[in-house]
Short mmCIF file of C-alpha atoms in Angstrom, two decimals:
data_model
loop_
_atom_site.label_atom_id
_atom_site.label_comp_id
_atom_site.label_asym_id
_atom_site.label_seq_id
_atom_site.Cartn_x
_atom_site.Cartn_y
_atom_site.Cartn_z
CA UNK A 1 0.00 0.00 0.00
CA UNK A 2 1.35 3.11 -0.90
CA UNK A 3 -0.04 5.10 1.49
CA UNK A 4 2.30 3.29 3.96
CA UNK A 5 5.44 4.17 2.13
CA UNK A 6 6.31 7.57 3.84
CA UNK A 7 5.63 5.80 7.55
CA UNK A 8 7.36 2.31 6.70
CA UNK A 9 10.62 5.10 5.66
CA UNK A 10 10.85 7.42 8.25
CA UNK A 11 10.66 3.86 10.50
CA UNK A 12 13.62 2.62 8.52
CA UNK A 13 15.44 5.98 8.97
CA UNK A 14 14.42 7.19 12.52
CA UNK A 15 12.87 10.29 11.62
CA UNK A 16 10.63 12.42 10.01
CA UNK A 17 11.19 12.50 6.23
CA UNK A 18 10.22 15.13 2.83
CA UNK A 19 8.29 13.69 0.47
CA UNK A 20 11.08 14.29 -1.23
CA UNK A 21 13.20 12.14 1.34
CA UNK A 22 10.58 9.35 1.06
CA UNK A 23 11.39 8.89 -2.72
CA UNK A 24 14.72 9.05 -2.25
CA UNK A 25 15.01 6.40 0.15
CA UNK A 26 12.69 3.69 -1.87
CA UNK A 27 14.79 4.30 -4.67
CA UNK A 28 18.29 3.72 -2.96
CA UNK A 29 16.50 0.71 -1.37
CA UNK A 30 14.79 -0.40 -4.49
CA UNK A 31 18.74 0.09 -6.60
CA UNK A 32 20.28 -1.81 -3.86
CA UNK A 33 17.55 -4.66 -3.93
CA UNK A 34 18.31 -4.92 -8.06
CA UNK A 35 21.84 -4.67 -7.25
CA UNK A 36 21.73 -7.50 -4.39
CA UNK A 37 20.10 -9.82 -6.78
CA UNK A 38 20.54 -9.09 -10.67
CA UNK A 39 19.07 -11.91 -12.06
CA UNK A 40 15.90 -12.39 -9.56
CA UNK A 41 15.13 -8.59 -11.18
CA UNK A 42 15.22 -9.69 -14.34
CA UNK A 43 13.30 -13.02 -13.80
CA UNK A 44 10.73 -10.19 -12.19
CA UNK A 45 11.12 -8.20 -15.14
CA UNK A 46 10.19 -10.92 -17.73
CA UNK A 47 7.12 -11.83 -15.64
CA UNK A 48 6.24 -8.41 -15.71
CA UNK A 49 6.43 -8.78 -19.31
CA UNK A 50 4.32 -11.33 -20.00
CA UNK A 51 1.59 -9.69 -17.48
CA UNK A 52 2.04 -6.68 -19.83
CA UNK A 53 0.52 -8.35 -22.73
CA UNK A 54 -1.74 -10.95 -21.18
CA UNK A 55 -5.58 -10.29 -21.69
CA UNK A 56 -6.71 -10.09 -18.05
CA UNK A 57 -7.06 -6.33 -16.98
CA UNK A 58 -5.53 -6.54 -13.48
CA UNK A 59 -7.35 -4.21 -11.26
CA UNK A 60 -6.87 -2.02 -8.52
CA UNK A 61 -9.41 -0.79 -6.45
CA UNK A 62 -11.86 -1.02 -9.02
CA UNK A 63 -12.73 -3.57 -11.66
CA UNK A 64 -13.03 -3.09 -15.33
CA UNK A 65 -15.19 -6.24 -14.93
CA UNK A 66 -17.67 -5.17 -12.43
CA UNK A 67 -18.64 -2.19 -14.30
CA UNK A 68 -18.76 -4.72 -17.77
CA UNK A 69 -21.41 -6.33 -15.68
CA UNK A 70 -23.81 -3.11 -15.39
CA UNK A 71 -22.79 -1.83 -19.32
CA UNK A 72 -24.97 -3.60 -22.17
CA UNK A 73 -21.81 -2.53 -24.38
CA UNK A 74 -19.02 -3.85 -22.14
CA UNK A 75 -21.09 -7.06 -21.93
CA UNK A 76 -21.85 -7.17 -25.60
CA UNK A 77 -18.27 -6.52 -26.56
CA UNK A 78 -16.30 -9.59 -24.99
CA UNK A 79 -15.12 -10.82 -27.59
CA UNK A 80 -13.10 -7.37 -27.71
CA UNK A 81 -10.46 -6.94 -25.34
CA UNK A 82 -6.85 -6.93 -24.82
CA UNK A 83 -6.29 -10.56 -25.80
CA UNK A 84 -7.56 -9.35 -29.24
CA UNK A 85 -6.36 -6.43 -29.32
CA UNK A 86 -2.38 -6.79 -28.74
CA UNK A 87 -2.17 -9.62 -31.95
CA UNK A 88 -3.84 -7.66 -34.19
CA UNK A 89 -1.79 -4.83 -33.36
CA UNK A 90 1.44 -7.27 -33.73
CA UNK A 91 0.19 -8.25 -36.91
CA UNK A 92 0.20 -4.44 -37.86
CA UNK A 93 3.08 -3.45 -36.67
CA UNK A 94 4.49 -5.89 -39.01
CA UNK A 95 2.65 -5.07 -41.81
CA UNK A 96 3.35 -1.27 -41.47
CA UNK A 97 7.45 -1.93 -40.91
CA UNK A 98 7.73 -0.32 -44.25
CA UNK A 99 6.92 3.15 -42.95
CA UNK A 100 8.92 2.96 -40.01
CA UNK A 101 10.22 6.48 -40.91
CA UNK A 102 6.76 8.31 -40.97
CA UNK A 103 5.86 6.14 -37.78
CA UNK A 104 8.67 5.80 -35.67
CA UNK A 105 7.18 8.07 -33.16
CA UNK A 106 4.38 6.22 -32.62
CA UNK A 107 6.78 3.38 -32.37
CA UNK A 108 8.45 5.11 -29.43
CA UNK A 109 5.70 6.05 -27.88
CA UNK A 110 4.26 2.52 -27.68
CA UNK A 111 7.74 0.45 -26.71
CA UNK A 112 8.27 4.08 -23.96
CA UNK A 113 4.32 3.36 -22.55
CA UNK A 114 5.17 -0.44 -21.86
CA UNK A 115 8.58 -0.11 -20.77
CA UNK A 116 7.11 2.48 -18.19
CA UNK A 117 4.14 -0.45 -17.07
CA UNK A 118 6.87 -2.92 -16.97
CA UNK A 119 9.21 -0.77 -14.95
CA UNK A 120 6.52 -0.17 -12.63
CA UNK A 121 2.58 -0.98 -12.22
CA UNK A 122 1.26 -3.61 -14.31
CA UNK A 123 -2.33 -2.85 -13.93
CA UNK A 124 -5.38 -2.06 -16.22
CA UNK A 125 -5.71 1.72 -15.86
CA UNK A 126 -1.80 2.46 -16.32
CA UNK A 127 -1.72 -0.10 -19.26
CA UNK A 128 -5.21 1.92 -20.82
CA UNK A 129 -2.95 4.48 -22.58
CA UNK A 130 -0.98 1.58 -24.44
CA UNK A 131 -4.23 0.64 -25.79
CA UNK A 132 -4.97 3.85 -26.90
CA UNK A 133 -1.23 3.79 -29.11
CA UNK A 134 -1.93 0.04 -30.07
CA UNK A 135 -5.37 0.55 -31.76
CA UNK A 136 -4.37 2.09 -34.86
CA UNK A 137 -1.83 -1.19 -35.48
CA UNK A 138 -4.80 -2.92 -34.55
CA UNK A 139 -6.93 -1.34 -37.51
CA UNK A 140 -3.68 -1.49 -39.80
CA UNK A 141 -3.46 -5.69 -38.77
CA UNK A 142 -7.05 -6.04 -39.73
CA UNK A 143 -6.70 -4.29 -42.98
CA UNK A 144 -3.79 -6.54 -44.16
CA UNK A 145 -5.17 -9.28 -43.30
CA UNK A 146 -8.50 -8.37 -45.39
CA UNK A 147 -6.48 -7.13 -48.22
CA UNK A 148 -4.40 -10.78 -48.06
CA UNK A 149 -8.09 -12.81 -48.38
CA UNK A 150 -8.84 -10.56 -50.98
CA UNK A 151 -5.77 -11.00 -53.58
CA UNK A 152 -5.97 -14.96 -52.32
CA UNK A 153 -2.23 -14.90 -51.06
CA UNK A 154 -2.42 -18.29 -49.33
CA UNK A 155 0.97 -18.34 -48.37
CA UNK A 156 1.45 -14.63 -46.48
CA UNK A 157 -2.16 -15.34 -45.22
CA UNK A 158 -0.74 -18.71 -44.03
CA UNK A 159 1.81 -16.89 -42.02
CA UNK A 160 -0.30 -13.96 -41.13
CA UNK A 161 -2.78 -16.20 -39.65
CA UNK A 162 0.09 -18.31 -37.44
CA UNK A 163 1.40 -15.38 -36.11
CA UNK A 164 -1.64 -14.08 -35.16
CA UNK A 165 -2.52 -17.22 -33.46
CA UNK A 166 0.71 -17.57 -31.79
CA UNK A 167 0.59 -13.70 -30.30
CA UNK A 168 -3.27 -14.35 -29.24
CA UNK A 169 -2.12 -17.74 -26.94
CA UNK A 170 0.55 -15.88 -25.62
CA UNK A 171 -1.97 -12.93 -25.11
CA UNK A 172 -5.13 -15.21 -23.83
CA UNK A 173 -3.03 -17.46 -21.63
CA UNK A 174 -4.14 -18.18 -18.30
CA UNK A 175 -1.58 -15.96 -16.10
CA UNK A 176 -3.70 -15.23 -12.99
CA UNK A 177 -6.25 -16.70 -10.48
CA UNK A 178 -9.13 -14.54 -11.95
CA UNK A 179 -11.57 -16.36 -9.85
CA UNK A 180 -9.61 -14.80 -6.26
CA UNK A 181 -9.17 -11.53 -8.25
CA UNK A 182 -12.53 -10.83 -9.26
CA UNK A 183 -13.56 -12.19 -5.80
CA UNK A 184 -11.78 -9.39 -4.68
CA UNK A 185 -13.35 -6.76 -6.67
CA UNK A 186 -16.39 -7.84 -5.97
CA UNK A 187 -15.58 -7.59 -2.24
CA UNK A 188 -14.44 -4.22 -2.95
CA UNK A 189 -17.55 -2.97 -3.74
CA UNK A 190 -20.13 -4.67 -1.33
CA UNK A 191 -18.03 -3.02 1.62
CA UNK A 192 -18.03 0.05 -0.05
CA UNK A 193 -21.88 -0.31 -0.04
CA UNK A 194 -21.92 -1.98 3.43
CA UNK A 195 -20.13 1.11 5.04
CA UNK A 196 -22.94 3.61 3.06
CA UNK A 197 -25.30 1.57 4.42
CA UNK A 198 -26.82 -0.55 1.57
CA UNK A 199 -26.71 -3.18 3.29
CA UNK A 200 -29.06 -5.67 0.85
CA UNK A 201 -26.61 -4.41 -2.20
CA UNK A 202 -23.74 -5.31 -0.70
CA UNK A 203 -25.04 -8.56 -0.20
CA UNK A 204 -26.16 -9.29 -3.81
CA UNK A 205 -22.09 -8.56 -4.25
CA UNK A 206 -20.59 -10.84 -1.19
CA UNK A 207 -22.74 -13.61 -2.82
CA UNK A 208 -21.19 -12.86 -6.12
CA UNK A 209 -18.24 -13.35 -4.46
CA UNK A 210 -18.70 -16.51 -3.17
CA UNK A 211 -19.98 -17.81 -6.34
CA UNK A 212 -17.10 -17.01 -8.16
CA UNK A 213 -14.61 -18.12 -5.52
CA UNK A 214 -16.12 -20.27 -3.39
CA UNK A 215 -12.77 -21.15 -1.24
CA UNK A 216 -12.43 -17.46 0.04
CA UNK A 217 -12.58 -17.36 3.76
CA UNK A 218 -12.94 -13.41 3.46
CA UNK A 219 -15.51 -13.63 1.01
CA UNK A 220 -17.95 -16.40 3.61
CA UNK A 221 -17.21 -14.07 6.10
CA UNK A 222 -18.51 -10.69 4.29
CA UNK A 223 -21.38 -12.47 3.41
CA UNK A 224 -22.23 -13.91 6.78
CA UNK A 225 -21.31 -10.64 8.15
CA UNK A 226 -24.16 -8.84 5.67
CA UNK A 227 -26.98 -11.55 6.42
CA UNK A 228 -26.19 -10.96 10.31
CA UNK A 229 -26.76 -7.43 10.09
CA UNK A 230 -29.86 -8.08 8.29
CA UNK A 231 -31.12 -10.20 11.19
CA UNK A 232 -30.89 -13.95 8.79
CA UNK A 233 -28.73 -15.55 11.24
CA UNK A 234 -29.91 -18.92 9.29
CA UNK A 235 -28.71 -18.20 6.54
CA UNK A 236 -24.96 -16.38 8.11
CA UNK A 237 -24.53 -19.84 9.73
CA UNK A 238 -23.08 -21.87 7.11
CA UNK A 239 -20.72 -19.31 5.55
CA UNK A 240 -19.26 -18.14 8.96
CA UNK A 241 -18.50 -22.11 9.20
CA UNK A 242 -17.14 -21.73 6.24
CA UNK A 243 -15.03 -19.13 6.40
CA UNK A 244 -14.08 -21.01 9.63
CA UNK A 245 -13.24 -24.09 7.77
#
């Protein structure tokens, strides 16, 4: 938690610290971590990487996927995310190499965006801006590979079509436990509603919860925790036993 960085540093140092201090001591600390242990970095790195271009929009405090779930577009469009998105853009970044020189910036300002979510939060609303730099590619991928089905190239379409596949199952693969982490989110919003007092909405999202991670101790409990305060002590039985359990 971030907000803990300034406190967890002036502990470390013995006394009250600028903000200006507090940055300056994470980085010395985070150089001599990366220093201490070279290759563990770059094993972090690399996994850092491959979050970077995997499909699943890691969240913070809020969910990309909870608000999918009140949006008829979101919900109508999930075919259309990230997993689709970063191939076909691969596929036109090839296809456009040959005007590298009127598009280098937008080169730059692609590889600059992801080195920036690699260096430092991989999560969905720092990696949004990438998107934003990718879609054109995207457009440019789609359009070669319409113009290849049109003059019947079998063989580039061949290739077009393996590469594509072969950037979507790195893209699509199964990186996270998406059942914990939309748990989570859906946690993060029935307390939310719980502490405004709404108390039968954040129920309807502790139940969600369980249902989609049904091994959560923290998500039982919520629940339980919701019914009780609603006076269905029946029903908060079995989920305080087994978030117990």
């Amino acid at each position: 938690d971030c907000s803990h960085a300034p406190l967890l540093a002036e502990a470390h140092e013995g006394r009250s610290l600028t903000p200006r201090e507090v940055s300056r001591h994470w980085m010395r600390r985070s150089i001599g971590a990366i220093q201490s242990a070279p290759s563990e970095w770059l094993q972090l790195l690399a996994r850092k990487a491959f979050m970077l271009i995997n499909r699943y929009e890691m969240g913070d405090v809020e969910s990309i996927y909870i608000a999918r779930s009140g949006s008829l577009v979101l919900s109508g469009l999930r075919f259309w995310h990230w997993g689709a998105l970063f191939p076909l853009s691969i596929l036109g970044l090839w296809a456009s190499r040959g005007r590298w020189k009127v598009l280098w910036v937008w080169y730059a300002l692609a590889l600059s965006m992801a080195a920036a979510v690699v260096l430092f939060y991989v999560m969905a609303r720092y990696r949004f801006p990438l998107a934003l730099l990718l879609m054109p590619f995207a457009a440019a991928g789609a359009v070669y590979l319409f113009d290849l089905v049109r003059a019947r190239r079998v063989a580039a379409l061949a290739e077009a079509l393996a590469a594509l596949l072969a950037t979507g199952a790195a893209a699509n693969w199964p990186l996270y436990d998406e059942a914990r982490l939309n748990a989570m989110a859906q946690m993060n919003v029935g307390v939310a509603l719980a502490q405004g007092g709404r108390i039968e909405e954040a129920e309807s999202h502790f139940r969600a919860a369980v249902a989609v991670h049904s091994g959560s101790a923290e998500a039982h409990n919520n629940l339980a925790q919701a019914l009780a305060f609603q006076g269905k002590f029946a029903e908060a039985v079995p989920h305080y036993r087994a978030a117990l359990a």
